[in-house]
PDB file of C-alpha atoms in Angstrom:
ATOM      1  CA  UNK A  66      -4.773  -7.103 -21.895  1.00  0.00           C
ATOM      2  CA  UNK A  67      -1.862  -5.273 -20.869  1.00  0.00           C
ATOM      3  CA  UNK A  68       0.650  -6.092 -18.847  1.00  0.00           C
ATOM      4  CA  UNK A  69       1.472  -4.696 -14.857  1.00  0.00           C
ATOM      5  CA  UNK A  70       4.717  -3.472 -16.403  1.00  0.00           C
ATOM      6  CA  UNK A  71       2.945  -1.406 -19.500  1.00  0.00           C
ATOM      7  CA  UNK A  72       0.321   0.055 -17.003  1.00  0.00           C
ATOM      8  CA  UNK A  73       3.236   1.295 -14.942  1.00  0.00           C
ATOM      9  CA  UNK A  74       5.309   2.881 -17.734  1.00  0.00           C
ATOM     10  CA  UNK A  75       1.963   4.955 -18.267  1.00  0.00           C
ATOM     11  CA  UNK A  76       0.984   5.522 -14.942  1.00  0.00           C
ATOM     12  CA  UNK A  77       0.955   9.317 -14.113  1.00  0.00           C
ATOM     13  CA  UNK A  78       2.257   8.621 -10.350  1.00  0.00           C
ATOM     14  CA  UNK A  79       5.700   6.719 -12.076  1.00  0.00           C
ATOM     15  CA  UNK A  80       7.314   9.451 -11.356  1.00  0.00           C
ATOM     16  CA  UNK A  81       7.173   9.542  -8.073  1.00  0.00           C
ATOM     17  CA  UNK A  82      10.151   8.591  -6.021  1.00  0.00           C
ATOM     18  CA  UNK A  83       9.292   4.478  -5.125  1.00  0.00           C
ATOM     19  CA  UNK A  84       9.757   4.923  -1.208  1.00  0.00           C
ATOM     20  CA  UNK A  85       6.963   7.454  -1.125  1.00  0.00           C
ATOM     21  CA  UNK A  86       4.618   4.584  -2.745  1.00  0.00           C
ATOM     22  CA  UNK A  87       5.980   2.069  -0.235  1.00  0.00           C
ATOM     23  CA  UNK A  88       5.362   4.409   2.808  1.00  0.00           C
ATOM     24  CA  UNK A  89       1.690   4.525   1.376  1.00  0.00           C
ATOM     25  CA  UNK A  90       0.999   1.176   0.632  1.00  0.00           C
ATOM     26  CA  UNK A  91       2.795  -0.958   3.141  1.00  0.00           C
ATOM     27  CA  UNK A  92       1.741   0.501   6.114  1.00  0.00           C
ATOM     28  CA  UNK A  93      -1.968  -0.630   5.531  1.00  0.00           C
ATOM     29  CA  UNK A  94      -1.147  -4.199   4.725  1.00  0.00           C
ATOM     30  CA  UNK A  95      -0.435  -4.661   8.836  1.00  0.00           C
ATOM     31  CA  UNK A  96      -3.198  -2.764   9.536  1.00  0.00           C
ATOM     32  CA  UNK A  97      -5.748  -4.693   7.521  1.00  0.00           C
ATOM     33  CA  UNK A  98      -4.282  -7.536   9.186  1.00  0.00           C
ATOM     34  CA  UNK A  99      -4.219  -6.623  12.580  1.00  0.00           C
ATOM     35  CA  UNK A 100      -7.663  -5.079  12.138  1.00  0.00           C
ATOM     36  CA  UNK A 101      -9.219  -8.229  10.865  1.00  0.00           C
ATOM     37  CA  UNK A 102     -12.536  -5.937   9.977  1.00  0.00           C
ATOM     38  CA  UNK A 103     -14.646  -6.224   6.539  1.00  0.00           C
ATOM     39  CA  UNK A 104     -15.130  -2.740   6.905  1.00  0.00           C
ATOM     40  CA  UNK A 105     -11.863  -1.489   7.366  1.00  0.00           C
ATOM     41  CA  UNK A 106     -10.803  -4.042   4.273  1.00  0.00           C
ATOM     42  CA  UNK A 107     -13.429  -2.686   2.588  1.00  0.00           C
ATOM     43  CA  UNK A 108     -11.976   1.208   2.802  1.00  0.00           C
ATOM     44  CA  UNK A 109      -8.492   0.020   2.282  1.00  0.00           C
ATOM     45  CA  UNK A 110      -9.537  -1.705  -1.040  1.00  0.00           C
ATOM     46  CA  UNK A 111     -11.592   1.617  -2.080  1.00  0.00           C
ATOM     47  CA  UNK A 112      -8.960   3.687  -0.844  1.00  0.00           C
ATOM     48  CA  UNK A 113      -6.483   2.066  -2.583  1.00  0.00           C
ATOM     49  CA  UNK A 114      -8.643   1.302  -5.931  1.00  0.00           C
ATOM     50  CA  UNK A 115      -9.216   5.185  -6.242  1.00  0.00           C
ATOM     51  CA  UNK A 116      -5.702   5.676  -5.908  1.00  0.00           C
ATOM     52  CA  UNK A 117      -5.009   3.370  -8.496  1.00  0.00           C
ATOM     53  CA  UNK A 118      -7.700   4.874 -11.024  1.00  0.00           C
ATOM     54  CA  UNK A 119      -7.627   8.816 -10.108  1.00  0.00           C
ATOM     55  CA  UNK A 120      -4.206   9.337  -9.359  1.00  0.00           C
ATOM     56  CA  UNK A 121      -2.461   6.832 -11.409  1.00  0.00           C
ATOM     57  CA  UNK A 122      -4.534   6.788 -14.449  1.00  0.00           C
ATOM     58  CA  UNK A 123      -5.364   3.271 -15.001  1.00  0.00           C
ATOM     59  CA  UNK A 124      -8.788   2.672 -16.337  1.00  0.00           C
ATOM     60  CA  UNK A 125     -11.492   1.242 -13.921  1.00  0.00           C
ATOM     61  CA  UNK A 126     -12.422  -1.680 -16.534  1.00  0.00           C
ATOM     62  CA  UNK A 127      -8.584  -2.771 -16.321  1.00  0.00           C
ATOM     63  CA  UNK A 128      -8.300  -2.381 -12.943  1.00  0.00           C
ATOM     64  CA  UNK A 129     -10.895  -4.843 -11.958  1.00  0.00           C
ATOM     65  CA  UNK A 130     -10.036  -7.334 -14.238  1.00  0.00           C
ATOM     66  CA  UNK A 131      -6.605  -6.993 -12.556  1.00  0.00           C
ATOM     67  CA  UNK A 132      -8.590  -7.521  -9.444  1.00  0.00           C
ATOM     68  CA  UNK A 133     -11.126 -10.347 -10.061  1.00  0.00           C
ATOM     69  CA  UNK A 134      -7.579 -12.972 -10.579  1.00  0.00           C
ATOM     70  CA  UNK A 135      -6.760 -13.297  -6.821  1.00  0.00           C
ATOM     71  CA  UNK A 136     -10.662 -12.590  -6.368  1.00  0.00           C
ATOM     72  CA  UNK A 137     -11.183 -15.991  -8.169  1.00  0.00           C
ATOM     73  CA  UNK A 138      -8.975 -17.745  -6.499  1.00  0.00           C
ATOM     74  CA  UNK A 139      -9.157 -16.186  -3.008  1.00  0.00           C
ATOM     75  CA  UNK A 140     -13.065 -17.887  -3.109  1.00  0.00           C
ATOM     76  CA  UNK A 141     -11.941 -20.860  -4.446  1.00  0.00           C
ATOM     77  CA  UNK A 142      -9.176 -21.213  -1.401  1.00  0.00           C
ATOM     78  CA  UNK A 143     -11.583 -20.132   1.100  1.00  0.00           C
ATOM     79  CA  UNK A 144     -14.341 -22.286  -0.031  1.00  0.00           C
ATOM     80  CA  UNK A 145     -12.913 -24.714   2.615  1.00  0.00           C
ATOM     81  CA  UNK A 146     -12.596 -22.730   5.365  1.00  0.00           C
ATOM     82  CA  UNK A 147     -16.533 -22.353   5.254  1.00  0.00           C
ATOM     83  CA  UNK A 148     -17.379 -25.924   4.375  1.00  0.00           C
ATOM     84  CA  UNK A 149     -17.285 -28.352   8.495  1.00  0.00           C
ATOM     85  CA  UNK A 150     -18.386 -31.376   8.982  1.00  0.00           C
ATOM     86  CA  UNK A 151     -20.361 -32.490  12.226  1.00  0.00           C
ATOM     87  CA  UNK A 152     -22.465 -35.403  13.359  1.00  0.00           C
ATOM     88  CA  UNK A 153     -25.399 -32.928  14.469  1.00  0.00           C
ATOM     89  CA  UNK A 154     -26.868 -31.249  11.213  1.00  0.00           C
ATOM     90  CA  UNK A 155     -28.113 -28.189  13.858  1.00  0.00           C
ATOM     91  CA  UNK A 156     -25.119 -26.087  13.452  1.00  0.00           C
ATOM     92  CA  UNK A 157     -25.278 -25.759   9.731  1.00  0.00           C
ATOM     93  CA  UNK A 158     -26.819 -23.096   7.757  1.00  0.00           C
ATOM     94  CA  UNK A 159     -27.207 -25.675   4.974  1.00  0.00           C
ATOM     95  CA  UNK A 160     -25.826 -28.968   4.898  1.00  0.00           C
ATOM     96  CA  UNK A 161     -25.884 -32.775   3.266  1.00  0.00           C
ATOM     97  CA  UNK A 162     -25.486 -36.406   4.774  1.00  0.00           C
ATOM     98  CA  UNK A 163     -22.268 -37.654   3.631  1.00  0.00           C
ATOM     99  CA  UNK A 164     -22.171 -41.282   4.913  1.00  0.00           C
ATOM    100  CA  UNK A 165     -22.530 -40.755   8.815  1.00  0.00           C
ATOM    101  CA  UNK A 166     -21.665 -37.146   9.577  1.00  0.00           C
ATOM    102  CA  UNK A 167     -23.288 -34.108   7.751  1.00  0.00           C
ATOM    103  CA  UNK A 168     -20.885 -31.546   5.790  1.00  0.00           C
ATOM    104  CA  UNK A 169     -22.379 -27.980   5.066  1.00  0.00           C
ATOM    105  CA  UNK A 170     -21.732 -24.508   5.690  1.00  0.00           C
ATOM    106  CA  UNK A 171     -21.553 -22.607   9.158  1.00  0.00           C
ATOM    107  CA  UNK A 172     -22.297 -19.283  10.439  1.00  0.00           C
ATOM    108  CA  UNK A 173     -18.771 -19.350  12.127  1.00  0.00           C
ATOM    109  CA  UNK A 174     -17.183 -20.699   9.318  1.00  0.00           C
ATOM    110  CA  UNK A 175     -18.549 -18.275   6.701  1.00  0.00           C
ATOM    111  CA  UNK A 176     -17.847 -15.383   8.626  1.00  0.00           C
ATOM    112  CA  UNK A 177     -14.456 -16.604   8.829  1.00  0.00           C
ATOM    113  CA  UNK A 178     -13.909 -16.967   5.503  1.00  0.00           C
ATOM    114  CA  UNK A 179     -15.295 -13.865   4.316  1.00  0.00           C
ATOM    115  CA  UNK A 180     -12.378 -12.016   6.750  1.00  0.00           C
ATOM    116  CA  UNK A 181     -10.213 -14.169   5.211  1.00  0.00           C
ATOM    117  CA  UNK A 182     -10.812 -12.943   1.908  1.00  0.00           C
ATOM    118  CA  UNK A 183     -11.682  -9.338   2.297  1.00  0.00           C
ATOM    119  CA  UNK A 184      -8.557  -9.258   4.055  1.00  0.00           C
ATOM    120  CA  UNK A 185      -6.280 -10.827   1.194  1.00  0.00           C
ATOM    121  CA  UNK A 186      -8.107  -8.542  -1.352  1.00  0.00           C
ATOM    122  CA  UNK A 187      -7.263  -5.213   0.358  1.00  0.00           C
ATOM    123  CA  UNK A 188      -3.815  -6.169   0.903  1.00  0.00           C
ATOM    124  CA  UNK A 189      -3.254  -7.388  -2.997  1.00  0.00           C
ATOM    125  CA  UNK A 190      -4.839  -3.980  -3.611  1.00  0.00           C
ATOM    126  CA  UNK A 191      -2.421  -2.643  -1.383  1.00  0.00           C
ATOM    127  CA  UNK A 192       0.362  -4.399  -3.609  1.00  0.00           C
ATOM    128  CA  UNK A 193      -1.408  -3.425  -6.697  1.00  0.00           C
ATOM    129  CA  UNK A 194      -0.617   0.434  -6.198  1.00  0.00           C
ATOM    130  CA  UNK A 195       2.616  -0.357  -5.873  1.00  0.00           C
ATOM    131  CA  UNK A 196       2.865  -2.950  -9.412  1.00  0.00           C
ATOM    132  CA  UNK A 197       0.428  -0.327 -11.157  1.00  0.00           C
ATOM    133  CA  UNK A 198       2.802   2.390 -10.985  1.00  0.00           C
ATOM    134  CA  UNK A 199       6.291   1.679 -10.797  1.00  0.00           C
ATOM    135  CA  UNK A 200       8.134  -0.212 -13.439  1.00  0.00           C
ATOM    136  CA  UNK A 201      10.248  -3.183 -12.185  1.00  0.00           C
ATOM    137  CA  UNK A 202      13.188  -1.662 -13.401  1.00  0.00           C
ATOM    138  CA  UNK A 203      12.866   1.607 -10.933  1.00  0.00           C
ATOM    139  CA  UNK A 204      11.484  -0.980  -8.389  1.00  0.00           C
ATOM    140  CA  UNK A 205      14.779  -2.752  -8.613  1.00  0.00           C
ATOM    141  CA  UNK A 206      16.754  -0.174  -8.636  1.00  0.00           C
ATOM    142  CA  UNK A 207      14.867   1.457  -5.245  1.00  0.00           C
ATOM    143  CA  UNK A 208      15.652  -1.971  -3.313  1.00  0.00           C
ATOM    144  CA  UNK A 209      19.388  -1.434  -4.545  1.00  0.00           C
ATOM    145  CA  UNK A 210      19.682   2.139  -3.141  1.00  0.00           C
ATOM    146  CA  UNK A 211      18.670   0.805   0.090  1.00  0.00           C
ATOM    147  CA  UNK A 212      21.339  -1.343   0.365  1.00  0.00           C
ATOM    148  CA  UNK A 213      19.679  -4.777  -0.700  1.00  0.00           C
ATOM    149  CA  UNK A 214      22.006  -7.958  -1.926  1.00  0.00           C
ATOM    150  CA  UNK A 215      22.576  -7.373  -5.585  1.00  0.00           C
ATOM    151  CA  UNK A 216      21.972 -11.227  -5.720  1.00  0.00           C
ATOM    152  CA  UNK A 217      18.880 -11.003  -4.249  1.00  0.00           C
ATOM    153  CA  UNK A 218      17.152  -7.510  -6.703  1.00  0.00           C
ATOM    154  CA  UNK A 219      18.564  -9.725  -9.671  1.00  0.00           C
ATOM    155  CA  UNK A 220      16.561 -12.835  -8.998  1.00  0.00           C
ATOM    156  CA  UNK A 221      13.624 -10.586  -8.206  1.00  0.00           C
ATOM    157  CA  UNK A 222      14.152  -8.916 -12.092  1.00  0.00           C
ATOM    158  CA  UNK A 223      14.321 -12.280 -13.340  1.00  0.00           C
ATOM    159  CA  UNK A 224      11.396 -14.063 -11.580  1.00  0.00           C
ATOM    160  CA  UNK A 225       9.723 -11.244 -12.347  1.00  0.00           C
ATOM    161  CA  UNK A 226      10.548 -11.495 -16.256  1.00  0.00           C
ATOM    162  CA  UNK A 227       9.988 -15.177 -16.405  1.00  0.00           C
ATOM    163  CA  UNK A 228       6.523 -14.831 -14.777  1.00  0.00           C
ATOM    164  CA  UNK A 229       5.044 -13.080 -17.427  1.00  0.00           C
ATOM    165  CA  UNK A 230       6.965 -15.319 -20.192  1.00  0.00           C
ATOM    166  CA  UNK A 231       4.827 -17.919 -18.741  1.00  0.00           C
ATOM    167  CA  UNK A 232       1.529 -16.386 -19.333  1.00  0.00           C
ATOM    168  CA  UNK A 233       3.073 -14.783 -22.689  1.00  0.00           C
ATOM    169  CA  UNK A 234       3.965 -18.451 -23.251  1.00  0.00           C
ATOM    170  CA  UNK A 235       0.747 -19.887 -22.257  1.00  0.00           C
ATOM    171  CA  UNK A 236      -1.538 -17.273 -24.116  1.00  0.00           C
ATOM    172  CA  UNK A 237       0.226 -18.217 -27.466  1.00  0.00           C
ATOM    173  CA  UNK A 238      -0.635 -21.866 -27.048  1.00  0.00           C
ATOM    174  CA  UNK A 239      -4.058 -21.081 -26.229  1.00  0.00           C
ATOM    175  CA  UNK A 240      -4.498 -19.503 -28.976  1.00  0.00           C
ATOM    176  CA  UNK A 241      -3.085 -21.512 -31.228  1.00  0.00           C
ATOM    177  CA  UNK A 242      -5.107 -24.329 -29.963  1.00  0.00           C
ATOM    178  CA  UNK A 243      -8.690 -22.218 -30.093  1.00  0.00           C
ATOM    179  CA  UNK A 244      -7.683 -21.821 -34.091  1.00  0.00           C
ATOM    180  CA  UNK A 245      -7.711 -25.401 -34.421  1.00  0.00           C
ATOM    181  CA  UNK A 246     -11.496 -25.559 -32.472  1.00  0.00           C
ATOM    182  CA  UNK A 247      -8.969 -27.241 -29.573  1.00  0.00           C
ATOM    183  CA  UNK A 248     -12.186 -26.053 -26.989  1.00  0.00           C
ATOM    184  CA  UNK A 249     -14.985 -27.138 -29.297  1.00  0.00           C
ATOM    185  CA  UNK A 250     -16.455 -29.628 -26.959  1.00  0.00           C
ATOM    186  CA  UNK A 251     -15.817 -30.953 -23.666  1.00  0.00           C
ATOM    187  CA  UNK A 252     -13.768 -33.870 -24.741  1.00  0.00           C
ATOM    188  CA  UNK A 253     -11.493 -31.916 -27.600  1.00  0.00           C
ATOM    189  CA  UNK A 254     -11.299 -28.928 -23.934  1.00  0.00           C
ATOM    190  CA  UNK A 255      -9.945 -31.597 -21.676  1.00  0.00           C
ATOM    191  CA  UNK A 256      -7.492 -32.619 -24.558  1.00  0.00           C
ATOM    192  CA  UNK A 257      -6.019 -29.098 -25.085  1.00  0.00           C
ATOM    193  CA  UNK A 258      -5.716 -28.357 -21.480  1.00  0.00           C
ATOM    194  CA  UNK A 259      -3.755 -31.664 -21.125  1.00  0.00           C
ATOM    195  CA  UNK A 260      -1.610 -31.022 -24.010  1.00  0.00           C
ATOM    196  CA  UNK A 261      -1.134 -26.954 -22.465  1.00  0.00           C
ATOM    197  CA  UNK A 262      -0.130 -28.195 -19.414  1.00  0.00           C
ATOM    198  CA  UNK A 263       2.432 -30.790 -20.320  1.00  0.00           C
ATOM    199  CA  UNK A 264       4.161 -27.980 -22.786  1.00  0.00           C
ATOM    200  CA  UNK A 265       3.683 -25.369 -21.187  1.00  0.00           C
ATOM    201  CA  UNK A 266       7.057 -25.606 -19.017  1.00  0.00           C
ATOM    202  CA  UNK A 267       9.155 -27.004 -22.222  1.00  0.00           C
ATOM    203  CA  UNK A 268       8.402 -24.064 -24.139  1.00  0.00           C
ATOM    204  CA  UNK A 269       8.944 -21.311 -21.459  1.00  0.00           C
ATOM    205  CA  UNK A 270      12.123 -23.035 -20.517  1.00  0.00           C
ATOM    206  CA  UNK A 271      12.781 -23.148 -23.947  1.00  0.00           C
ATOM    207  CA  UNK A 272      12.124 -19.109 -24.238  1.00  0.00           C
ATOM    208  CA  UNK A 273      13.718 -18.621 -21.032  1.00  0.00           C
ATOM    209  CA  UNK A 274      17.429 -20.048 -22.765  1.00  0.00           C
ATOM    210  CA  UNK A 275      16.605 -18.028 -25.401  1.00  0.00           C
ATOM    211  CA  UNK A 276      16.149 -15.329 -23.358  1.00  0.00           C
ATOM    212  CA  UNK A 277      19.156 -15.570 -21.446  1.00  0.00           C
ATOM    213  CA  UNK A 278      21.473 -16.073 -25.162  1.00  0.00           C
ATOM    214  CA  UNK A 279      20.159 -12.693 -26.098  1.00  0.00           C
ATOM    215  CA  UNK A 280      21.245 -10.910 -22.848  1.00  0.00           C
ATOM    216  CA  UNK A 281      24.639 -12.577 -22.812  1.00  0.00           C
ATOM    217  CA  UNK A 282      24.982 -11.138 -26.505  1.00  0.00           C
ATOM    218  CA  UNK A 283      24.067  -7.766 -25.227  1.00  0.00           C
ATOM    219  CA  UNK A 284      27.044  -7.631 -23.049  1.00  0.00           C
ATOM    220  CA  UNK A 285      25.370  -9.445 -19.293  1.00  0.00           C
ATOM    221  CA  UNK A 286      28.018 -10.218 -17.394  1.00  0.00           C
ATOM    222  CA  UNK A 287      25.924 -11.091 -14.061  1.00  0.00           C
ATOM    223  CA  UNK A 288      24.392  -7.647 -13.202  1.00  0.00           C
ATOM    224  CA  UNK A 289      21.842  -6.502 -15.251  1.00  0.00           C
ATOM    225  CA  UNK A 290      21.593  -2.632 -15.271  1.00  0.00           C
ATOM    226  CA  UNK A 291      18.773  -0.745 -16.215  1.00  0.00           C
ATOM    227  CA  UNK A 292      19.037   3.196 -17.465  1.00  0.00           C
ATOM    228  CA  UNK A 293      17.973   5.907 -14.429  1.00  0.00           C
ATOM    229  CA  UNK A 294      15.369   8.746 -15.486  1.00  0.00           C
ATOM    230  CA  UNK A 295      17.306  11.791 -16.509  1.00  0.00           C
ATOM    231  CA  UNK A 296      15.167  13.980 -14.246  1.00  0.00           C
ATOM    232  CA  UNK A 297      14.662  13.760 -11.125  1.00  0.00           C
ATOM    233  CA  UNK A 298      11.726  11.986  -9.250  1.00  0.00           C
ATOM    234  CA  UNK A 299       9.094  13.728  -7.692  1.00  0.00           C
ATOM    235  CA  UNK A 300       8.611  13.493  -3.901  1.00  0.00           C
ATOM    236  CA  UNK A 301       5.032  14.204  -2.538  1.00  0.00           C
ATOM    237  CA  UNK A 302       4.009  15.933   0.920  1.00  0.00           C
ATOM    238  CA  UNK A 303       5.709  13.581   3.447  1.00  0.00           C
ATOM    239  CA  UNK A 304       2.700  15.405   5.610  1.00  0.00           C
ATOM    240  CA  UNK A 305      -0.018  14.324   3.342  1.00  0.00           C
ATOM    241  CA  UNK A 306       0.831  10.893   3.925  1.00  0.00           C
ATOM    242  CA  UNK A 307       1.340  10.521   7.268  1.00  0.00           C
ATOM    243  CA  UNK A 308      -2.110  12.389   7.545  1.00  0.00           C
ATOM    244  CA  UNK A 309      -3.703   9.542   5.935  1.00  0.00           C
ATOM    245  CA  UNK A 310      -1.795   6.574   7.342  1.00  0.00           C
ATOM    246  CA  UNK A 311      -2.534   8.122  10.898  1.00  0.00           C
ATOM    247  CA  UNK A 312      -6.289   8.512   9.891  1.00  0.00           C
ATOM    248  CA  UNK A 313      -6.153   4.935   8.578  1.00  0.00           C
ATOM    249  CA  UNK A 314      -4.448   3.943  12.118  1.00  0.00           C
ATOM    250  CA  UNK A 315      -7.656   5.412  13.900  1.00  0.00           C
ATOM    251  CA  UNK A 316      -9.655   3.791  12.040  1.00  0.00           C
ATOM    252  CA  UNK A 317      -8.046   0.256  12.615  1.00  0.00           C
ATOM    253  CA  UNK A 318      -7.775   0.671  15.946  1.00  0.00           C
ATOM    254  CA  UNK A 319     -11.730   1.773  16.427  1.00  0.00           C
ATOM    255  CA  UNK A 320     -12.344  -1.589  14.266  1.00  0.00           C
ATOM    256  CA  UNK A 321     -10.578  -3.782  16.212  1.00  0.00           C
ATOM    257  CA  UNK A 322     -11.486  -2.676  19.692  1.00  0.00           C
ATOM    258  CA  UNK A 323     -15.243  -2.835  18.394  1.00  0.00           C
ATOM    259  CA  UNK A 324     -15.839   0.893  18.979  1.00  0.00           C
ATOM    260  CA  UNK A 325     -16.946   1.787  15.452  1.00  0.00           C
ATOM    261  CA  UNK A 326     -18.718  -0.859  13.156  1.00  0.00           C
TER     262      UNK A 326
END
């Protein structure tokens, strides 16, 4: 699967100046918030999706397997904001007897954890047009042009970076353990997870050294600089996208104040 960083070097909206991409994305984040509406979540995550897939060029099949990682763990997390306990089994839409109270699902408690979720989905997809089409590098340099601690843009190049060495890290030991039948059975699975887990940090620290030797030998002497595009980026209609940031205002607002949906 490629990476967030590969699908952005591709995209065909990378050349557009970063700002424009924050004034389109941000924005909606506080409005899916405020809104707190499945429906309005719903047209921010379609909104965005299409942006993602027509305008930037990423295929549908990678986007959503992008998408279903927070999916998966945004119902795992919000399993437990639908699961109450109560002495009266009456308010549950299905419940058991777990020694003297009853634990089970609510209608309150379901609704409230489907918000919860549809709103964290729209605003990752929110964040995802941003990560699908501009590199880190022209991401870091953006935050730098607007006056941001050099300090604080190198740590976010560098957590960055050493995110992804993790999962490069912990894809190679995977594999390495599936081509010794490491998952063949239960018993041999929980072994290799066990044995994942507890090198999983010694190696990517390990990497992570290594990683830092070979930028010292290319010359890092506590900034790390990354080459600008020779031409220059392209700015869409400031117009355009206040037209649909105003339209996706409305819409919030008639959401909220129960007027539409």
């Amino acid at each position: 699967m490629m990476t967030l960083d590969e699908h952005a070097a591709r995209s065909r909206l990378r050349d557009v100046a970063p700002v424009y991409k924050l004034f389109y994305a941000l924005p909606p984040i506080a409005m899916v918030l405020w809104a707190d509406s499945i429906v309005f979540s719903l047209l921010v995550l379609l909104l965005m999706g299409i942006t993602v897939v027509v305008k930037g060029g990423v295929r549908p099949v990678d986007y959503l397997r992008w998408l279903t990682l927070p999916a998966g763990f945004l119902l795992i997390g919000t399993i437990a904001v639908a699961v109450d306990a109560s002495a009266s089994p009456e308010a549950f839409i299905v419940s058991a007897p777990l020694g003297g109270v009853h634990v089970g699902v609510t209608s309150a408690g379901l609704a409230m954890a489907a918000h919860l979720c549809f709103r964290a989905l729209a605003s990752v997809s929110c964040l995802y047009v941003i990560a699908f089409t501009t590199p880190v590098a022209d991401l870091a340099r953006s935050m730098a042009s607007v006056g941001l601690p050099p300090l604080f843009v190198e740590m976010t190049l560098l957590v960055y970076r050493f995110v992804f060495q993790l999962f490069d890290t912990s894809s190679a030991i995977a594999t390495a353990q599936k081509s010794r039948l490491g998952y063949a059975g239960l018993q041999a699975t929980f072994r290799s997870l066990s044995a994942l887990a507890s090198n999983l940090f010694v190696f990517s620290a390990r990497r992570s050294e290594e990683l830092y030797v070979a930028m010292e030998c290319r010359g890092y002497d506590g900034a790390i600089r990354v080459l600008a595009p020779t031409s220059g980026a392209r700015q869409p209609s400031l117009a355009g996208i206040a037209l649909v940031e105003a339209a996706l205002l409305c819409v919030a607002v008639a959401t909220h104040f129960g007027r539409l949906f």
